[in-house]
């Protein structure tokens, strides 16, 4: 199981979540952050600190953002399991559903 970052993160990228994650599994894309589904240990520390409530346990993702589970998983299709987000820096990529969104206020 994993936690998922949904649409409210897009173009906001507050990054408070990064400091809470004990396994450094929250990766930065161009317009959103993404949680690695295999590296996340479900500690839940990231969820309450996001000021825009973008983070959900995978079973609790609101219906309108259900596709964000897939977005977080598929973001890593080509990256694999880097084993730590800090060393990766900003990855100049986004999942297609996020790349296709109009600019978020
Ligand atoms: Fe995004 Fe919230 Fe983290 S806005 S970067 S999920 S603190
Ligand atoms: Fe990290 Fe949040 Fe998972 S703090 S381990 S991404 S639940």
Coordinates of N, CA and C and ligand atoms in Angstrom, one line a residue:
X1 N 0.8 -1.2 0.0 CA 0.0 0.0 0.0 C 0.9 1.2 0.0
X2 N 0.3 2.4 -0.3 CA 1.0 3.6 -0.4 C 0.2 4.8 -0.1
X3 N 0.8 5.9 0.0 CA 0.1 7.2 0.0 C 0.2 7.8 -1.4
X4 N -0.7 8.7 -1.7 CA -0.8 9.2 -3.0 C -0.9 10.8 -3.0
X5 N -0.2 11.5 -3.9 CA -0.4 12.9 -4.0 C -1.3 13.2 -5.1
X6 N -2.4 14.0 -4.8 CA -3.4 14.3 -5.7 C -3.3 15.7 -6.3
X7 N -4.3 16.1 -7.0 CA -4.3 17.3 -7.8 C -4.0 18.6 -7.0
X8 N -4.4 18.8 -5.7 CA -4.1 20.0 -5.1 C -2.6 20.4 -5.0
X9 N -1.7 19.4 -5.2 CA -0.3 19.7 -5.2 C 0.2 20.4 -6.5
X10 N -0.6 20.2 -7.6 CA -0.1 20.7 -8.9 C 0.1 22.2 -8.9
X11 N 1.2 22.6 -9.3 CA 1.6 24.0 -9.4 C 1.7 24.7 -8.0
X12 N 1.6 24.0 -6.9 CA 1.7 24.6 -5.6 C 3.1 24.1 -5.0
X13 N 3.2 22.8 -5.0 CA 4.5 22.2 -4.5 C 5.0 22.8 -3.2
X14 N 4.2 22.8 -2.2 CA 4.6 23.4 -0.9 C 5.9 22.7 -0.3
X15 N 6.0 21.4 -0.5 CA 7.1 20.6 -0.1 C 7.3 20.4 1.4
X16 N 6.3 20.8 2.2 CA 6.4 20.5 3.6 C 6.4 19.0 3.9
X17 N 5.8 18.3 3.0 CA 5.8 16.8 3.1 C 7.2 16.2 3.1
X18 N 8.0 16.7 2.2 CA 9.4 16.1 2.1 C 10.1 16.0 3.4
X19 N 10.0 17.1 4.2 CA 10.8 17.1 5.5 C 10.3 16.0 6.4
X20 N 9.0 15.5 6.3 CA 8.5 14.6 7.2 C 8.8 13.1 6.8
X21 N 9.1 12.9 5.6 CA 9.2 11.5 5.1 C 10.5 10.8 5.6
X22 N 10.4 9.8 6.4 CA 11.6 9.1 7.0 C 12.3 8.3 5.9
X23 N 11.7 8.0 4.8 CA 12.5 7.2 3.8 C 12.7 8.0 2.5
X24 N 12.5 9.3 2.5 CA 12.8 10.2 1.4 C 12.3 9.6 0.0
X25 N 11.0 9.3 0.1 CA 10.4 8.7 -1.1 C 9.4 9.6 -1.8
X26 N 9.4 10.9 -1.5 CA 8.6 11.9 -2.2 C 9.4 12.7 -3.2
X27 N 9.1 12.4 -4.5 CA 10.0 12.9 -5.6 C 9.3 14.1 -6.2
X28 N 10.2 15.0 -6.6 CA 9.7 16.2 -7.3 C 9.7 16.1 -8.8
X29 N 8.5 16.3 -9.4 CA 8.4 16.5 -10.8 C 8.3 17.9 -11.2
X30 N 8.0 18.2 -12.4 CA 8.0 19.6 -12.8 C 6.9 20.4 -12.2
X31 N 5.7 19.8 -12.1 CA 4.5 20.6 -11.6 C 3.9 19.9 -10.4
X32 N 4.4 18.8 -10.0 CA 3.8 18.1 -8.8 C 4.8 17.2 -8.2
X33 N 4.5 16.8 -6.9 CA 5.4 15.8 -6.3 C 4.7 14.4 -6.4
X34 N 5.4 13.4 -6.3 CA 4.9 12.0 -6.5 C 5.5 11.1 -5.4
X35 N 4.7 10.3 -4.8 CA 5.2 9.3 -3.8 C 5.5 8.0 -4.5
X36 N 6.7 7.5 -4.2 CA 7.0 6.2 -4.8 C 6.3 5.1 -4.1
X37 N 5.5 4.3 -4.8 CA 4.6 3.4 -4.2 C 5.3 2.2 -3.5
X38 N 6.5 1.9 -4.0 CA 7.2 0.7 -3.4 C 8.1 1.2 -2.3
X39 N 8.5 2.4 -2.3 CA 9.4 2.9 -1.3 C 8.7 3.5 0.0
X40 N 7.5 3.9 -0.2 CA 6.6 4.5 0.9 C 6.3 3.4 1.9
X41 N 6.6 3.7 3.1 CA 6.3 2.7 4.2 C 5.0 2.9 4.9
X42 N 4.2 3.8 4.4 CA 2.8 4.0 4.9 C 2.9 4.6 6.3
X43 N 3.9 5.4 6.6 CA 4.0 6.0 8.0 C 2.9 7.1 8.2
X44 N 2.5 7.7 7.1 CA 1.5 8.7 7.2 C 1.9 10.1 7.7
X45 N 3.2 10.3 7.9 CA 3.7 11.5 8.5 C 3.5 12.7 7.5
X46 N 3.5 12.4 6.3 CA 3.4 13.5 5.3 C 2.0 14.1 5.2
X47 N 1.0 13.2 5.4 CA -0.4 13.6 5.1 C -0.9 14.9 5.9
X48 N -0.7 14.9 7.2 CA -1.3 16.1 7.9 C -0.5 17.4 7.7
X49 N 0.7 17.4 7.1 CA 1.4 18.6 7.0 C 1.2 19.4 5.7
X50 N 0.5 18.7 4.8 CA 0.3 19.4 3.5 C -0.8 20.4 3.6
X51 N -0.4 21.7 3.4 CA -1.4 22.8 3.6 C -2.6 22.8 2.7
X52 N -2.5 22.1 1.6 CA -3.6 22.1 0.6 C -4.3 20.7 0.6
X53 N -4.0 19.8 1.6 CA -4.6 18.5 1.7 C -4.5 17.7 0.3
X54 N -3.3 17.6 -0.2 CA -3.1 16.9 -1.4 C -2.8 15.4 -1.2
X55 N -2.5 15.0 0.0 CA -2.0 13.7 0.3 C -3.1 12.8 0.9
X56 N -3.2 11.6 0.4 CA -4.2 10.6 0.9 C -3.6 9.2 0.9
X57 N -4.1 8.4 1.9 CA -3.8 7.0 1.8 C -4.5 6.4 0.6
X58 N -4.0 5.5 -0.1 CA -4.5 5.0 -1.4 C -6.0 4.6 -1.3
X59 N -6.4 4.1 -0.2 CA -7.8 3.7 -0.1 C -8.8 4.9 0.1
X60 N -8.2 6.0 0.5 CA -9.0 7.2 0.8 C -8.9 8.3 -0.2
X61 N -8.3 8.1 -1.3 CA -8.3 9.2 -2.3 C -9.7 9.5 -2.8
X62 N -10.0 10.8 -2.7 CA -11.4 11.2 -3.1 C -11.7 10.8 -4.6
X63 N -12.9 10.4 -4.8 CA -13.3 9.9 -6.1 C -12.8 10.8 -7.3
X64 N -12.9 12.1 -7.2 CA -12.6 12.9 -8.3 C -11.1 12.9 -8.6
X65 N -10.3 12.4 -7.7 CA -8.9 12.3 -8.0 C -8.4 10.8 -8.0
X66 N -9.3 9.9 -8.3 CA -8.9 8.5 -8.2 C -7.8 8.2 -9.2
X67 N -7.7 8.9 -10.3 CA -6.6 8.6 -11.3 C -5.2 9.0 -10.8
X68 N -5.2 9.7 -9.7 CA -3.9 10.1 -9.2 C -3.1 8.9 -8.6
X69 N -3.8 7.9 -8.2 CA -3.1 6.7 -7.7 C -2.2 6.2 -8.9
X70 N -2.8 6.1 -10.1 CA -2.1 5.7 -11.3 C -1.0 6.6 -11.6
X71 N -1.3 7.9 -11.5 CA -0.3 8.9 -11.8 C 1.0 8.8 -11.0
X72 N 0.8 8.6 -9.7 CA 2.0 8.4 -8.8 C 2.7 7.1 -9.1
X73 N 2.0 6.0 -9.4 CA 2.7 4.8 -9.7 C 3.4 4.9 -11.1
X74 N 2.7 5.4 -12.1 CA 3.3 5.4 -13.4 C 4.4 6.4 -13.6
X75 N 4.5 7.4 -12.7 CA 5.6 8.4 -12.8 C 6.9 7.6 -12.7
X76 N 6.9 6.5 -12.0 CA 8.2 5.8 -11.7 C 8.4 4.6 -12.7
X77 N 7.6 4.5 -13.8 CA 7.7 3.4 -14.7 C 9.1 3.4 -15.3
X78 N 9.6 4.6 -15.7 CA 11.0 4.6 -16.3 C 12.1 4.9 -15.3
X79 N 11.7 5.5 -14.2 CA 12.7 5.9 -13.2 C 13.1 4.7 -12.3
X80 N 12.2 3.7 -12.2 CA 12.4 2.6 -11.3 C 12.3 3.0 -9.9
X81 N 13.2 2.4 -9.1 CA 13.2 2.7 -7.6 C 14.6 3.4 -7.3
X82 N 14.6 4.7 -7.4 CA 15.9 5.4 -7.1 C 16.4 5.2 -5.7
X83 N 15.5 4.9 -4.7 CA 16.0 4.8 -3.4 C 16.3 6.0 -2.6
X84 N 15.7 7.1 -3.0 CA 16.0 8.4 -2.3 C 15.7 9.6 -3.3
X85 N 14.9 10.5 -2.8 CA 14.5 11.6 -3.7 C 15.5 12.7 -3.7
X86 N 16.2 13.0 -2.6 CA 17.0 14.1 -2.4 C 18.1 14.2 -3.5
X87 N 18.7 13.0 -3.7 CA 19.8 13.0 -4.7 C 19.3 13.2 -6.1
X88 N 18.0 13.0 -6.4 CA 17.5 13.1 -7.7 C 17.2 14.6 -8.1
X89 N 16.9 15.4 -7.1 CA 16.6 16.8 -7.4 C 15.2 16.9 -8.1
X90 N 15.0 18.0 -8.8 CA 13.8 18.1 -9.6 C 13.9 17.3 -10.9
X91 N 13.0 16.4 -11.1 CA 13.0 15.6 -12.3 C 12.1 16.3 -13.3
X92 N 12.6 16.7 -14.5 CA 11.9 17.5 -15.4 C 10.8 16.7 -16.2
X93 N 9.9 16.1 -15.5 CA 8.9 15.3 -16.0 C 7.6 15.4 -15.3
X94 N 6.5 15.1 -15.9 CA 5.2 14.9 -15.1 C 4.4 13.8 -15.8
X95 N 3.6 13.2 -15.0 CA 2.7 12.2 -15.6 C 1.8 12.9 -16.6
X96 N 1.4 12.3 -17.7 CA 0.5 12.9 -18.7 C -0.7 13.6 -18.1
X97 N -1.4 13.0 -17.1 CA -2.6 13.6 -16.7 C -2.3 14.9 -16.0
X98 N -1.1 15.1 -15.4 CA -0.8 16.3 -14.7 C -0.2 17.3 -15.8
X99 N 0.6 16.8 -16.7 CA 1.1 17.7 -17.7 C 0.0 18.3 -18.5
X100 N -1.1 17.6 -18.7 CA -2.2 18.1 -19.5 C -3.1 19.2 -18.8
X101 N -2.9 19.3 -17.5 CA -3.8 20.3 -16.7 C -3.5 21.7 -17.1
X102 N -4.5 22.6 -17.2 CA -4.2 24.0 -17.3 C -3.5 24.5 -16.1
X103 N -2.8 25.6 -16.1 CA -2.2 26.1 -14.9 C -3.1 26.2 -13.7
X104 N -2.7 25.7 -12.6 CA -3.5 25.8 -11.4 C -3.2 27.0 -10.6
X105 N -4.2 27.7 -10.1 CA -4.0 29.0 -9.4 C -3.2 28.8 -8.2
Ligands
LIG1 FE1 2.6 19.1 -2.6 FE2 1.5 19.3 -0.3 FE3 3.8 18.2 -0.5 S1 1.4 20.8 -1.9 S2 4.7 19.2 -2.2 S3 1.9 17.4 -1.3 S4 3.2 19.5 1.1
LIG2 FE1 6.9 9.0 3.4 FE2 4.4 9.8 3.5 FE3 5.0 7.4 2.8 S1 6.0 10.3 4.9 S2 6.8 6.9 3.9 S3 5.5 9.2 1.7 S4 3.2 8.0 4.0

